[in-house]
Short mmCIF file of C-alpha atoms in Angstrom, two decimals:
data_model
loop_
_atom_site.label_atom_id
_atom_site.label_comp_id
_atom_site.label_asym_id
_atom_site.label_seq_id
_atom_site.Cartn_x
_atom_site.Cartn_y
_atom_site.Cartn_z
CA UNK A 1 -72.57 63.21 9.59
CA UNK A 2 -73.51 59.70 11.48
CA UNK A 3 -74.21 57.99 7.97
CA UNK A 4 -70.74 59.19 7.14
CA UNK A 5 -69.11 58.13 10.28
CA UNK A 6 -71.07 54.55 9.84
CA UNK A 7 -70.20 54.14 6.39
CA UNK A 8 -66.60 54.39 7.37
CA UNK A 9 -66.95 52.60 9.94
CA UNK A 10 -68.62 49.64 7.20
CA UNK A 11 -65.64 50.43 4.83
CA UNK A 12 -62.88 49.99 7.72
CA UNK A 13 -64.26 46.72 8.83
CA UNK A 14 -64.60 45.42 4.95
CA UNK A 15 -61.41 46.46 4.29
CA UNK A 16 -60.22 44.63 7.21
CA UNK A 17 -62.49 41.29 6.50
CA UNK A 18 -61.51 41.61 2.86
CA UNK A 19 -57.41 41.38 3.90
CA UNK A 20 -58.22 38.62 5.84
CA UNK A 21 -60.54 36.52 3.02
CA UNK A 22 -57.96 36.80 0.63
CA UNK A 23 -55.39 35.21 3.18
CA UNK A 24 -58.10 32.65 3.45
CA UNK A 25 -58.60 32.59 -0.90
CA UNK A 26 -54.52 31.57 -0.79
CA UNK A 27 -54.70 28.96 1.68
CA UNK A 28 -57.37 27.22 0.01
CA UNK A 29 -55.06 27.49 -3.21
CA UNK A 30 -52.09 26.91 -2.75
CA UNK A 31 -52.65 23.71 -1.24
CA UNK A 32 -54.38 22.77 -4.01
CA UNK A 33 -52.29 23.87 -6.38
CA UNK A 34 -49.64 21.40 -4.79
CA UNK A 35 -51.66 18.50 -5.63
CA UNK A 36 -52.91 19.02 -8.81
CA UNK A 37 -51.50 16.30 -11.32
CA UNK A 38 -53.81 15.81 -14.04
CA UNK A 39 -55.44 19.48 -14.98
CA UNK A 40 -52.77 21.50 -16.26
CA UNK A 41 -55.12 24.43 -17.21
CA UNK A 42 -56.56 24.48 -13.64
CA UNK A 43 -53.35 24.61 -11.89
CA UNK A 44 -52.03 27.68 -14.51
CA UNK A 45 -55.48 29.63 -13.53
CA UNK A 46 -54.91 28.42 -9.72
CA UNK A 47 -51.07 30.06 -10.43
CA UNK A 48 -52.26 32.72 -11.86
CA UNK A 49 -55.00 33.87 -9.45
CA UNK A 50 -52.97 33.04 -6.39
CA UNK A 51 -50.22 36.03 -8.13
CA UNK A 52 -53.50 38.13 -8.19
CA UNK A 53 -54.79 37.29 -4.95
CA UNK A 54 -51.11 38.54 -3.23
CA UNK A 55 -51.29 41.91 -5.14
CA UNK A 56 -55.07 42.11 -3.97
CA UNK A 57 -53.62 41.95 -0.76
CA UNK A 58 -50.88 44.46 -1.13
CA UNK A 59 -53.94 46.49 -2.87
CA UNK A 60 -56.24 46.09 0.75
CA UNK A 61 -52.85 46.99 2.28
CA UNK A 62 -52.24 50.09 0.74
CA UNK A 63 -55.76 51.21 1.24
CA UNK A 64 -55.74 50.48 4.88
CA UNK A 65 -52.31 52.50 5.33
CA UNK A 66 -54.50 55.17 3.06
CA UNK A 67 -56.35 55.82 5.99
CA UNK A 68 -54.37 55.06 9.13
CA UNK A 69 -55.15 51.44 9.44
CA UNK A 70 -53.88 47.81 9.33
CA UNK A 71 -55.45 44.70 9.02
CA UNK A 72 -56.39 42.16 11.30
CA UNK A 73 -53.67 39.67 12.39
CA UNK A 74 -56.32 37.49 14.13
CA UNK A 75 -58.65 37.69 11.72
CA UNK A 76 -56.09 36.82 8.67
CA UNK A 77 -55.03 33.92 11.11
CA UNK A 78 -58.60 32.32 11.86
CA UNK A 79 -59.41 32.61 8.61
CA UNK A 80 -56.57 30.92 7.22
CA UNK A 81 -56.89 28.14 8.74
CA UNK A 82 -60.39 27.79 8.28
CA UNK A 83 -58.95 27.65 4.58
CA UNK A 84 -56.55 25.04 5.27
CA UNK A 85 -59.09 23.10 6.70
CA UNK A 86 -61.27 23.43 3.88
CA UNK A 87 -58.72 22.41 1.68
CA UNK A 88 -57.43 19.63 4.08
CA UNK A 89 -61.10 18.22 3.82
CA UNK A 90 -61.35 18.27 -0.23
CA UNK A 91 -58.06 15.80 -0.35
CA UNK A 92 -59.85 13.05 1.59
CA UNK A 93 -62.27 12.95 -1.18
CA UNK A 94 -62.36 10.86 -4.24
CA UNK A 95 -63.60 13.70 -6.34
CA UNK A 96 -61.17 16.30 -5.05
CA UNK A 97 -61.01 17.98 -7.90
CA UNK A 98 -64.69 18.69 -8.74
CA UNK A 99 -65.19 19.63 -4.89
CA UNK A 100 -62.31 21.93 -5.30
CA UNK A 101 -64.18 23.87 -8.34
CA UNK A 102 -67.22 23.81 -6.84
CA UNK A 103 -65.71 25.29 -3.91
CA UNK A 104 -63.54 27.69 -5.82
CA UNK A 105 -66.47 29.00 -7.93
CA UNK A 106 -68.95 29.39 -4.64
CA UNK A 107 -65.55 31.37 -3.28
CA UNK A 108 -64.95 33.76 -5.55
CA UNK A 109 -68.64 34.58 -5.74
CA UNK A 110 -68.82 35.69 -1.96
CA UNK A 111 -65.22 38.01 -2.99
CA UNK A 112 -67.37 39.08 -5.51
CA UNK A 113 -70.21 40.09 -3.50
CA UNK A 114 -67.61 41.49 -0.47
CA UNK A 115 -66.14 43.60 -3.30
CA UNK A 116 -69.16 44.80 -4.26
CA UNK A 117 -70.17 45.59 -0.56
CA UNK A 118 -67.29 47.23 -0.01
CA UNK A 119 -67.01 49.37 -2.88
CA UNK A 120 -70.43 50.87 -1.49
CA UNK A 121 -68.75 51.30 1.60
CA UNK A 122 -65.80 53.19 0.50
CA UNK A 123 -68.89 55.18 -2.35
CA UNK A 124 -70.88 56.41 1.16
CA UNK A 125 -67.52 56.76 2.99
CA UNK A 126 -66.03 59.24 0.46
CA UNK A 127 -63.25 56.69 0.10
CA UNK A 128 -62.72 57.61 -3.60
CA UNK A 129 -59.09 57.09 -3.87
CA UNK A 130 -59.60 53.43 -2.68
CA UNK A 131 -62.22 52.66 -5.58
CA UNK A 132 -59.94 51.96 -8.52
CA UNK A 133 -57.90 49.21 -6.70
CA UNK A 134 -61.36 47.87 -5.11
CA UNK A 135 -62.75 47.71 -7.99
CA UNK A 136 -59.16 45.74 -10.22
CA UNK A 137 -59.38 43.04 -7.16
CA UNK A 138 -63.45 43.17 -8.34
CA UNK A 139 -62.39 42.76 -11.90
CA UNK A 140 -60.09 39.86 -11.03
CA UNK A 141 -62.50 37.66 -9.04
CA UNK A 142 -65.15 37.94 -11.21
CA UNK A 143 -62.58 36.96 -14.24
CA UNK A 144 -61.48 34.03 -12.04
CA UNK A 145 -65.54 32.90 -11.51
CA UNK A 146 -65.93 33.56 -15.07
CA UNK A 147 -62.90 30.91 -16.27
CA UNK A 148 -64.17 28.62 -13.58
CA UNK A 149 -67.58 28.46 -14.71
CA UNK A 150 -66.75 28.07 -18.27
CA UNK A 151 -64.40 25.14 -17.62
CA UNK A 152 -66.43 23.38 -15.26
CA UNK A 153 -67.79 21.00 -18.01
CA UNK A 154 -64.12 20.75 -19.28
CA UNK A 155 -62.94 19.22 -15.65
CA UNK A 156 -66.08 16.95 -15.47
CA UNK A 157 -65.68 15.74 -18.59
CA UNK A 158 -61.84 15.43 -17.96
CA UNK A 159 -62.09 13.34 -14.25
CA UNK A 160 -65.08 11.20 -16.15
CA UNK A 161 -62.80 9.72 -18.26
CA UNK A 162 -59.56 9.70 -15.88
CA UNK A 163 -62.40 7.53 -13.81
CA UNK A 164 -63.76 5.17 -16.76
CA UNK A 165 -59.57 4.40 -17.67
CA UNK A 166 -58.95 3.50 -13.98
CA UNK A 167 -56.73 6.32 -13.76
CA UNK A 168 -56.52 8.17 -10.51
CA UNK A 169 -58.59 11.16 -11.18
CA UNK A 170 -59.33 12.85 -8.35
CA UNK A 171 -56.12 15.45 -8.66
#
């Protein structure tokens, strides 16, 4: 009976660090979504996984009102703006847009490996009913990490020669 109380107690917390990581995953984003001038297919994936990344929330919320819960407020807030900050940081750069993939690709690796944490969690827990949406917000990040790593060469290639035509290139 303690493992099962602990493992709860595991999936609880995830659930709650996941809610707030996601609010973190959106304002990384969106503010670079906003900026993004020269990459049309990275802003439609950026689009289309910041629409994901707000149902993965409603998904986290829905589990957590599953079992009597709700998510953290402060943690949603500190790590939000430890996203804006992040983002914030990428702009000054001349490169933006390569630090922003390989930022975006080492992000949705950790949501990856929180996913796959928590899943375990909510396995030992007994948490069944909460697997299926873990595991679509699962399937989304590691589709996201997929398309990022397979257009990585595609974006380098793409700011190389916005650089060599004096172009700006870093958005």
């Amino acid at each position: 009976m303690a493992n099962l109380a602990s493992a709860n107690d595991v999936f609880i917390s995830g659930l709650k660090n996941a809610h707030a990581m996601e609010n973190q995953a959106l304002s990384i984003m969106k503010p670079q979504l906003s900026r993004i001038e020269h990459y049309p297919d990275v802003a439609a994936q950026l689009d289309l996984h910041i629409r994901e990344t707000e149902t993965q929330i409603q998904r986290l919320e829905e589990i957590l009102a599953g079992v009597d819960e709700s998510h953290s407020s402060l943690k949603d807030a500190a790590l939000s703006f430890t996203g804006s900050m992040a983002a914030l940081t990428h702009s000054m750069a001349s490169d933006e847009i390569l630090k922003n993939s390989f930022a975006n690709y080492a992000f949705e690796h950790f949501e990856i490996a929180a996913y796959l944490s928590l899943i375990t969690a909510g396995e030992e827990s007994g948490a069944t009913q909460a697997l299926s949406l873990l595991r679509q917000n699962l399937d989304e990040e590691r589709r996201m990490a997929g398309w990022i790593e397979d257009n990585l060469p595609t974006v380098t290639r793409a700011y190389i020669a916005l650089s060599a035509s004096g172009e700006r290139a870093d958005i």
